[in-house]
Amino acid sequence: MSHEVLEFDVVSASLTEKAKTDGAELIWDRQQAMKAKCGFGDKGLCCRICAMGPCRISPVEGKGAQRGLCGATADVIVSRNFARMVAAGTSAHSDHAREIATVMHMSNKDGNYKVKDVGKLLNLAKEWGVETEGRENDDIAHEVAEIALNEFGKPFGTQRFITRAPEPRQKLWKEKNFEPRAIDREVVTLMHSTHIGCTGDADSMLEMSMRTSLADGWGGSMIGTELSDIMFGTPTARGTEANLGVIEENMVNILLHGHNPSFSEMVVLAAEEPEMIAMAKEVGADGINLVGMCCTGNEVTMRHGVKIAGNFYQQELAVLTGAMEAVIVDVQCIFPALARLSDCYHTKFITTSPKAKITGSTYIEFSEEHALESTKTIVREAIMNYANRDRSKVLIPQAKSKALVGYSVETVIQHLDKVVNSHTDVFNTVKPLSDVIWAGVLRGAAGIVGCNNPQVKHDKSHVTIMKELIKNDVIVVTTGCAAQAAAKAGLMTMEAKELCGRGLKEVCERVGIPPVLHMGSCVDISRILDIVGRVAIERGLDNSDLPVVGVAPEWMSEKAVAIGTYVVTSGIDTYLGVTPQVLGSEHFTDMLTNTIEEKVGARFTFEEDPVVCAQLILDRMEEKRDRLGI
Amino acid sequence: MSLFDLIYAGSNAAWGLAEQTVADAIQQKGKDQKVAFPSTAYSLPVIYSATGMKINTLGDLETALGVAKSLIVEEEDLGKALNAGLSTAVSAEIIESVKYALQEDPYEDEPGIGFVPDPVIRSLGVPLVTGDIPGIAVLLGESESPEELAAIVKDYQSKGLLTFLVGKTIDQAMEQDVKLGLEMRVIPIGYDVTSVIHVVSVAVRAALIFGALKPGDLAGLLEYTKQRVPAFVNTFGPLNEVVVSAGAGAIALGFPVIADIDVPEVPGALLTQKDRSLTVKTSLETREIKIKVKEIDIPVAFAAAFEGERIRKDA
């Protein structure tokens, strides 16, 4: 076990010691077993899309194999591998959204799934031209859901939500043929083009990847967020706590891990049922302590204030505490390793989705038709397991931080209204935000998102970049595991304003917000697109004109690749703290980090040192400000 | 030009002017020439309250110039920009103090009263604390419409606010038959933009006298003025960079600025209100001044501001 990687994280230190005693294997053990990474894969130069291969291209130009058996060059192979990451990321977000649309289509005022935010439903119905006059909410919801479901496979037209982008951006997408059509179609087309003997041009491959990524950000993810809000309520500001210290010694601890709120919302309901709480008391516990992890954790904390046990890399650590009765999961970013790890403890590792079965887990299929009953069965399993806890093996790190969460676009605007003078301005706009950026009180805004990755010190890049930016009057909005890193680091408190520059501090005080705003899960990055777009529209500009950036300091998943790509394609500069597997092609790397700007007004920057990265971001913001003359 | 650049330009210009003014005065009168405002125990109040430093001679003003200069750090940062605003305030006080060093009463020949003596501030203390004076309005510049300006002044007056006039607003108010004077709660200060410092001086002395703040506790001073002195600024007409940087000084003290032209707006601090019939409402809301008014339907204005009014035979 290399302890070096954990230097930044004091919480994990005690637990990794415990892992040794308990004979539990962790991600860092596996990383060590992996030894040095394959240089070909690391540079994106390995291709195994057909059975003539695997082929690998020499990373040195003019030396060794320069082409695969089919003749694909390094440029082509790198671009294809990249494209497939985008396709996979897009598919994950989109399938997530499809499930939400599906339960919306089942919504019934007497059923488990009900429309919670009628206002948001009616707004979307209006946007999509659905008749609302004199109709039942459920009827409207069903029609809206059907339209949403058609977004995945409609034969004609383009994604509906792209019309939310600023006009110049829409025009650019049209001109460049970037307008995403049906979501599934874009994924399929991209997979098609990466097949052997199809696209053999890196430039074209990247453009197709960009179009596909837009089908995620302005398609799948946006549908996921919008419909989740309609079904489960638009998040509002609320307090919670974060880090492993939220696990309770004398309660039935249930870790909710995964992504989809159509599942987690029902688990929250089930865990609140009086009969479940009574049952927990019967087995000798004080009650049920539901804690969240990763994006499902974000979804339930945004809407219910459910405490956050941790982010991606802490999923094993939560089990290591020995106090976790059940880990219940649905889809995405769930270590299969949890099955083996759970065997070291009494923990039940329960998989629920036919899309993500894991060998060695207890599989209890979640049925949307009997959603609440189904989750009650799962919660019961957890409660029954309380008696099996081996108290000699329990170690709960006493670390937790308070956090304010729930900053949907609607909630942010509601807060901005506090500083609107009723005689000079109208309410319910982002103008106050745009004003402080224009005046220079805030230098810009950064969306910090993404995963954890054992290639960098956990949470260190997230927290370091955030601190550097807020210190320099850049407001930070965040989602996903980056948001949870911020919550654990105490950056989502009102007190965190003391870490800010004078401008951001004033804004926090006047608006009544922490300097780092939790905007939700990874599909909720669509909220960030929404708010940036609103500021651009407010000023009659394009996204690419604004001093705004996206950052993924510790990204790891293909979803992150899709996200980064749609953010850049939306005109927002994106900084990656982990270098993607593209360096094998100088041309492709140059496109991502340089020439892509000619096409969409934004580019990628790869920088693994968080302090340097923050400085590059600040410089770029000043450059954009200078161009605007502000 | 960005807002911060404009502020820095204004602060530098004000400082340059102050430096020149001091140099000229020293050449004329020597370094030992006494510098003091009339009837005050607080030396040069802005400099004294911010630094704890008492200025006695023209020579001392050179040190004050150094303080002003050190406050101008041209970085793209709100804190620095607000400090530059304070620098302009210090420069303005230096310039105004030189006027008093060179002349017994430099405001003798104009309607403006210039420096406001301590006894006046003490007399204002009680009504300020009780809320009888719910706010302090500083009107600056030249209005496109003198009628509207007069209406604004009268509106403040009827609401019991204390209004200070700087620049052409003085003449415009007089032409419109607005009655001026301390008892009327409408006080002309001076024509030069630097004379606005005499209003700032009122606010900082209020902090020293009523807030019992220690001279030199700048952070405490700014907190006091922001929380306890319900002042705000209305500007009329185009703003030059010195006025903008002076505005930054007001904002540093917690006083919002409401302009009647387009400015880079900062919610709660720097606003544009082009409709001058809404200037009063906008200003009061921004400074969170709530006035409990009992409307009495009578044919003449009714407010505490008219308490000291004298009725003459020929009026």
mmCIF file of C-alpha atoms in Angstrom, chain A residues 198-436:
data_model
loop_
_atom_site.group_PDB
_atom_site.id
_atom_site.type_symbol
_atom_site.label_atom_id
_atom_site.label_comp_id
_atom_site.label_asym_id
_atom_site.label_seq_id
_atom_site.Cartn_x
_atom_site.Cartn_y
_atom_site.Cartn_z
ATOM 1 C CA CYS A 198 -15.011 3.714 -41.455
ATOM 2 C CA THR A 199 -13.856 7.210 -40.437
ATOM 3 C CA GLY A 200 -10.171 7.561 -41.207
ATOM 4 C CA ASP A 201 -9.890 11.275 -40.520
ATOM 5 C CA ALA A 202 -9.120 12.561 -37.040
ATOM 6 C CA ASP A 203 -10.655 15.987 -37.683
ATOM 7 C CA SER A 204 -13.943 14.532 -38.771
ATOM 8 C CA MET A 205 -13.852 12.027 -35.904
ATOM 9 C CA LEU A 206 -13.494 14.844 -33.402
ATOM 10 C CA GLU A 207 -16.320 16.817 -34.983
ATOM 11 C CA MET A 208 -18.613 13.830 -34.754
ATOM 12 C CA SER A 209 -17.589 13.358 -31.135
ATOM 13 C CA MET A 210 -18.463 16.981 -30.480
ATOM 14 C CA ARG A 211 -21.905 16.581 -31.996
ATOM 15 C CA THR A 212 -22.483 13.433 -29.978
ATOM 16 C CA SER A 213 -21.375 15.140 -26.785
ATOM 17 C CA LEU A 214 -23.939 17.877 -27.397
ATOM 18 C CA ALA A 215 -26.566 15.133 -27.513
ATOM 19 C CA ASP A 216 -25.495 14.505 -23.934
ATOM 20 C CA GLY A 217 -25.227 18.012 -22.456
ATOM 21 C CA TRP A 218 -28.132 19.548 -24.358
ATOM 22 C CA GLY A 219 -29.964 16.226 -24.684
ATOM 23 C CA GLY A 220 -29.651 13.376 -22.228
ATOM 24 C CA SER A 221 -28.251 15.233 -19.253
ATOM 25 C CA MET A 222 -30.571 18.191 -19.658
ATOM 26 C CA ILE A 223 -33.589 15.928 -19.988
ATOM 27 C CA GLY A 224 -32.384 14.018 -16.942
ATOM 28 C CA THR A 225 -32.111 17.156 -14.843
ATOM 29 C CA GLU A 226 -35.281 18.854 -16.027
ATOM 30 C CA LEU A 227 -37.451 15.794 -15.646
ATOM 31 C CA SER A 228 -35.892 14.855 -12.301
ATOM 32 C CA ASP A 229 -36.811 18.300 -11.004
ATOM 33 C CA ILE A 230 -40.351 17.941 -12.275
ATOM 34 C CA MET A 231 -40.760 14.505 -10.724
ATOM 35 C CA PHE A 232 -38.805 14.889 -7.518
ATOM 36 C CA GLY A 233 -38.801 18.641 -6.924
ATOM 37 C CA THR A 234 -36.458 21.441 -7.949
ATOM 38 C CA PRO A 235 -33.659 21.615 -5.371
ATOM 39 C CA THR A 236 -33.692 24.478 -2.881
ATOM 40 C CA ALA A 237 -30.984 25.629 -0.494
ATOM 41 C CA ARG A 238 -30.614 23.420 2.552
ATOM 42 C CA GLY A 239 -28.001 22.267 5.014
ATOM 43 C CA THR A 240 -26.348 18.863 5.230
ATOM 44 C CA GLU A 241 -23.159 17.205 6.397
ATOM 45 C CA ALA A 242 -20.439 15.436 4.506
ATOM 46 C CA ASN A 243 -17.685 12.885 5.000
ATOM 47 C CA LEU A 244 -17.497 9.451 6.556
ATOM 48 C CA GLY A 245 -18.242 10.870 9.997
ATOM 49 C CA VAL A 246 -21.930 10.960 9.013
ATOM 50 C CA ILE A 247 -22.058 7.195 9.513
ATOM 51 C CA GLU A 248 -23.746 6.538 12.851
ATOM 52 C CA GLU A 249 -22.578 4.058 15.447
ATOM 53 C CA ASN A 250 -26.030 3.157 16.729
ATOM 54 C CA MET A 251 -28.138 3.282 13.626
ATOM 55 C CA VAL A 252 -28.807 1.085 10.662
ATOM 56 C CA ASN A 253 -26.456 2.612 8.100
ATOM 57 C CA ILE A 254 -27.421 2.373 4.493
ATOM 58 C CA LEU A 255 -25.155 3.689 1.775
ATOM 59 C CA LEU A 256 -26.951 4.808 -1.331
ATOM 60 C CA HIS A 257 -24.558 4.787 -4.241
ATOM 61 C CA GLY A 258 -25.001 5.189 -7.964
ATOM 62 C CA HIS A 259 -26.839 7.724 -10.054
ATOM 63 C CA ASN A 260 -30.509 7.474 -10.755
ATOM 64 C CA PRO A 261 -32.968 9.461 -8.612
ATOM 65 C CA SER A 262 -35.936 7.394 -9.804
ATOM 66 C CA PHE A 263 -34.426 4.698 -7.601
ATOM 67 C CA SER A 264 -32.869 6.725 -4.799
ATOM 68 C CA GLU A 265 -35.965 8.882 -4.252
ATOM 69 C CA MET A 266 -37.901 5.718 -3.523
ATOM 70 C CA VAL A 267 -35.209 4.508 -1.141
ATOM 71 C CA VAL A 268 -35.474 7.808 0.726
ATOM 72 C CA LEU A 269 -39.248 7.347 0.943
ATOM 73 C CA ALA A 270 -38.870 3.756 2.087
ATOM 74 C CA ALA A 271 -36.332 4.656 4.778
ATOM 75 C CA GLU A 272 -38.733 7.293 6.109
ATOM 76 C CA GLU A 273 -41.651 4.855 6.433
ATOM 77 C CA PRO A 274 -42.709 4.542 10.100
ATOM 78 C CA GLU A 275 -42.851 0.746 9.791
ATOM 79 C CA MET A 276 -39.219 0.717 8.644
ATOM 80 C CA ILE A 277 -38.112 2.948 11.488
ATOM 81 C CA ALA A 278 -40.069 0.779 13.947
ATOM 82 C CA MET A 279 -38.383 -2.268 12.524
ATOM 83 C CA ALA A 280 -34.962 -0.678 12.950
ATOM 84 C CA LYS A 281 -35.803 -0.013 16.593
ATOM 85 C CA GLU A 282 -36.920 -3.593 17.028
ATOM 86 C CA VAL A 283 -33.509 -4.821 15.997
ATOM 87 C CA GLY A 284 -31.930 -2.530 18.577
ATOM 88 C CA ALA A 285 -30.886 0.441 16.447
ATOM 89 C CA ASP A 286 -31.819 4.068 17.120
ATOM 90 C CA GLY A 287 -33.156 4.397 13.610
ATOM 91 C CA ILE A 288 -32.183 4.354 9.978
ATOM 92 C CA ASN A 289 -29.268 6.469 8.774
ATOM 93 C CA LEU A 290 -29.344 6.815 5.034
ATOM 94 C CA VAL A 291 -26.186 8.311 3.592
ATOM 95 C CA GLY A 292 -25.324 9.077 0.021
ATOM 96 C CA MET A 293 -22.341 8.686 -2.247
ATOM 97 C CA CYS A 294 -21.473 9.882 -5.731
ATOM 98 C CA CYS A 295 -24.230 11.309 -7.879
ATOM 99 C CA THR A 296 -27.137 9.532 -6.314
ATOM 100 C CA GLY A 297 -25.845 10.984 -3.066
ATOM 101 C CA ASN A 298 -25.889 14.369 -4.751
ATOM 102 C CA GLU A 299 -29.435 13.931 -6.016
ATOM 103 C CA VAL A 300 -30.822 13.071 -2.583
ATOM 104 C CA THR A 301 -28.776 15.677 -0.745
ATOM 105 C CA MET A 302 -29.920 18.392 -3.174
ATOM 106 C CA ARG A 303 -33.577 17.506 -2.664
ATOM 107 C CA HIS A 304 -33.726 16.072 0.863
ATOM 108 C CA GLY A 305 -30.502 17.083 2.576
ATOM 109 C CA VAL A 306 -29.474 13.403 2.903
ATOM 110 C CA LYS A 307 -25.971 13.383 4.349
ATOM 111 C CA ILE A 308 -23.039 12.754 2.075
ATOM 112 C CA ALA A 309 -20.782 9.872 3.108
ATOM 113 C CA GLY A 310 -18.264 10.730 0.469
ATOM 114 C CA ASN A 311 -17.274 10.731 -3.148
ATOM 115 C CA PHE A 312 -16.131 8.148 -5.661
ATOM 116 C CA TYR A 313 -12.880 7.033 -4.054
ATOM 117 C CA GLN A 314 -14.486 6.702 -0.640
ATOM 118 C CA GLN A 315 -16.941 3.982 -1.660
ATOM 119 C CA GLU A 316 -14.646 1.293 -0.339
ATOM 120 C CA LEU A 317 -13.776 3.288 2.741
ATOM 121 C CA ALA A 318 -17.448 3.479 3.713
ATOM 122 C CA VAL A 319 -17.582 -0.309 3.803
ATOM 123 C CA LEU A 320 -14.262 -0.434 5.653
ATOM 124 C CA THR A 321 -15.852 1.370 8.610
ATOM 125 C CA GLY A 322 -17.529 -1.938 9.364
ATOM 126 C CA ALA A 323 -20.690 -0.044 10.269
ATOM 127 C CA MET A 324 -22.433 -0.235 6.931
ATOM 128 C CA GLU A 325 -25.386 -2.611 6.925
ATOM 129 C CA ALA A 326 -26.006 -2.273 3.228
ATOM 130 C CA VAL A 327 -24.583 -0.633 0.162
ATOM 131 C CA ILE A 328 -27.390 -0.292 -2.296
ATOM 132 C CA VAL A 329 -26.552 0.703 -5.796
ATOM 133 C CA ASP A 330 -28.083 1.171 -9.201
ATOM 134 C CA VAL A 331 -25.822 2.175 -12.071
ATOM 135 C CA GLN A 332 -22.523 3.878 -12.935
ATOM 136 C CA CYS A 333 -19.247 4.357 -11.069
ATOM 137 C CA ILE A 334 -19.827 1.421 -8.722
ATOM 138 C CA PHE A 335 -16.642 -0.538 -8.078
ATOM 139 C CA PRO A 336 -17.240 -4.234 -8.769
ATOM 140 C CA ALA A 337 -14.635 -4.571 -6.018
ATOM 141 C CA LEU A 338 -17.369 -3.778 -3.497
ATOM 142 C CA ALA A 339 -18.585 -7.378 -3.800
ATOM 143 C CA ARG A 340 -15.330 -8.835 -2.561
ATOM 144 C CA LEU A 341 -14.793 -6.072 -0.032
ATOM 145 C CA SER A 342 -18.253 -6.584 1.489
ATOM 146 C CA ASP A 343 -17.335 -10.206 2.158
ATOM 147 C CA CYS A 344 -14.792 -8.995 4.721
ATOM 148 C CA TYR A 345 -17.636 -7.446 6.712
ATOM 149 C CA HIS A 346 -21.292 -8.031 7.443
ATOM 150 C CA THR A 347 -22.183 -5.455 4.773
ATOM 151 C CA LYS A 348 -24.746 -6.473 2.180
ATOM 152 C CA PHE A 349 -23.832 -5.235 -1.261
ATOM 153 C CA ILE A 350 -27.144 -4.978 -3.067
ATOM 154 C CA THR A 351 -27.348 -4.383 -6.789
ATOM 155 C CA THR A 352 -30.727 -3.423 -8.151
ATOM 156 C CA SER A 353 -30.479 -2.647 -11.839
ATOM 157 C CA PRO A 354 -30.484 -5.200 -14.628
ATOM 158 C CA LYS A 355 -28.111 -2.773 -16.363
ATOM 159 C CA ALA A 356 -25.485 -3.182 -13.678
ATOM 160 C CA LYS A 357 -25.435 -6.633 -12.174
ATOM 161 C CA ILE A 358 -22.250 -7.465 -10.280
ATOM 162 C CA THR A 359 -20.980 -10.922 -9.537
ATOM 163 C CA GLY A 360 -20.861 -11.588 -5.833
ATOM 164 C CA SER A 361 -23.521 -9.026 -4.969
ATOM 165 C CA THR A 362 -27.023 -9.643 -3.692
ATOM 166 C CA TYR A 363 -29.279 -8.793 -6.601
ATOM 167 C CA ILE A 364 -32.717 -7.462 -5.755
ATOM 168 C CA GLU A 365 -34.218 -6.044 -8.884
ATOM 169 C CA PHE A 366 -35.814 -2.658 -8.532
ATOM 170 C CA SER A 367 -39.176 -2.545 -10.174
ATOM 171 C CA GLU A 368 -40.504 0.836 -11.213
ATOM 172 C CA GLU A 369 -44.036 -0.540 -11.284
ATOM 173 C CA HIS A 370 -43.801 -1.384 -7.589
ATOM 174 C CA ALA A 371 -41.201 1.179 -6.747
ATOM 175 C CA LEU A 372 -41.856 1.785 -3.071
ATOM 176 C CA GLU A 373 -42.562 -1.857 -2.220
ATOM 177 C CA SER A 374 -39.454 -2.816 -4.061
ATOM 178 C CA THR A 375 -37.223 -0.391 -2.155
ATOM 179 C CA LYS A 376 -38.864 -1.369 1.133
ATOM 180 C CA THR A 377 -37.760 -4.938 0.522
ATOM 181 C CA ILE A 378 -34.229 -3.674 0.037
ATOM 182 C CA VAL A 379 -34.301 -1.467 3.140
ATOM 183 C CA ARG A 380 -35.667 -4.413 5.152
ATOM 184 C CA GLU A 381 -32.651 -6.470 4.109
ATOM 185 C CA ALA A 382 -30.414 -3.743 5.472
ATOM 186 C CA ILE A 383 -32.283 -3.514 8.766
ATOM 187 C CA MET A 384 -32.214 -7.258 9.281
ATOM 188 C CA ASN A 385 -28.478 -7.137 8.778
ATOM 189 C CA TYR A 386 -27.936 -4.789 11.734
ATOM 190 C CA ALA A 387 -27.700 -7.725 14.154
ATOM 191 C CA ASN A 388 -24.806 -9.122 12.160
ATOM 192 C CA ARG A 389 -22.571 -6.109 12.656
ATOM 193 C CA ASP A 390 -19.260 -7.066 14.250
ATOM 194 C CA ARG A 391 -18.658 -4.192 16.628
ATOM 195 C CA SER A 392 -15.043 -5.134 17.128
ATOM 196 C CA LYS A 393 -14.486 -4.276 13.481
ATOM 197 C CA VAL A 394 -16.159 -0.845 13.555
ATOM 198 C CA LEU A 395 -14.103 2.264 12.967
ATOM 199 C CA ILE A 396 -15.944 5.405 11.966
ATOM 200 C CA PRO A 397 -13.615 8.346 11.313
ATOM 201 C CA GLN A 398 -14.905 11.298 13.293
ATOM 202 C CA ALA A 399 -14.702 13.684 10.402
ATOM 203 C CA LYS A 400 -17.569 15.567 8.903
ATOM 204 C CA SER A 401 -18.230 19.074 7.653
ATOM 205 C CA LYS A 402 -21.333 21.131 7.371
ATOM 206 C CA ALA A 403 -22.425 22.112 3.882
ATOM 207 C CA LEU A 404 -25.119 24.158 2.200
ATOM 208 C CA VAL A 405 -26.471 22.441 -0.887
ATOM 209 C CA GLY A 406 -29.404 22.656 -3.272
ATOM 210 C CA TYR A 407 -28.376 25.450 -5.627
ATOM 211 C CA SER A 408 -30.410 24.771 -8.725
ATOM 212 C CA VAL A 409 -30.521 27.596 -11.286
ATOM 213 C CA GLU A 410 -33.922 28.516 -9.881
ATOM 214 C CA THR A 411 -32.527 28.740 -6.350
ATOM 215 C CA VAL A 412 -29.504 30.753 -7.439
ATOM 216 C CA ILE A 413 -31.787 33.243 -9.177
ATOM 217 C CA GLN A 414 -33.997 33.401 -6.121
ATOM 218 C CA HIS A 415 -30.947 34.384 -4.070
ATOM 219 C CA LEU A 416 -29.873 36.940 -6.666
ATOM 220 C CA ASP A 417 -33.294 38.552 -6.349
ATOM 221 C CA LYS A 418 -32.274 39.630 -2.848
ATOM 222 C CA VAL A 419 -29.936 42.250 -4.279
ATOM 223 C CA VAL A 420 -32.246 43.460 -7.029
ATOM 224 C CA ASN A 421 -33.542 46.996 -6.569
ATOM 225 C CA SER A 422 -37.220 46.842 -7.371
ATOM 226 C CA HIS A 423 -37.110 50.288 -8.996
ATOM 227 C CA THR A 424 -34.222 49.698 -11.396
ATOM 228 C CA ASP A 425 -34.407 46.041 -12.326
ATOM 229 C CA VAL A 426 -36.733 43.136 -12.776
ATOM 230 C CA PHE A 427 -36.678 40.038 -10.644
ATOM 231 C CA ASN A 428 -36.010 36.474 -11.688
ATOM 232 C CA THR A 429 -32.988 37.077 -13.937
ATOM 233 C CA VAL A 430 -29.247 36.457 -13.764
ATOM 234 C CA LYS A 431 -28.533 40.175 -14.258
ATOM 235 C CA PRO A 432 -27.046 40.675 -10.765
ATOM 236 C CA LEU A 433 -24.548 37.904 -11.516
ATOM 237 C CA SER A 434 -23.707 39.361 -14.894
ATOM 238 C CA ASP A 435 -23.393 42.842 -13.329
ATOM 239 C CA VAL A 436 -20.823 41.823 -10.735
#
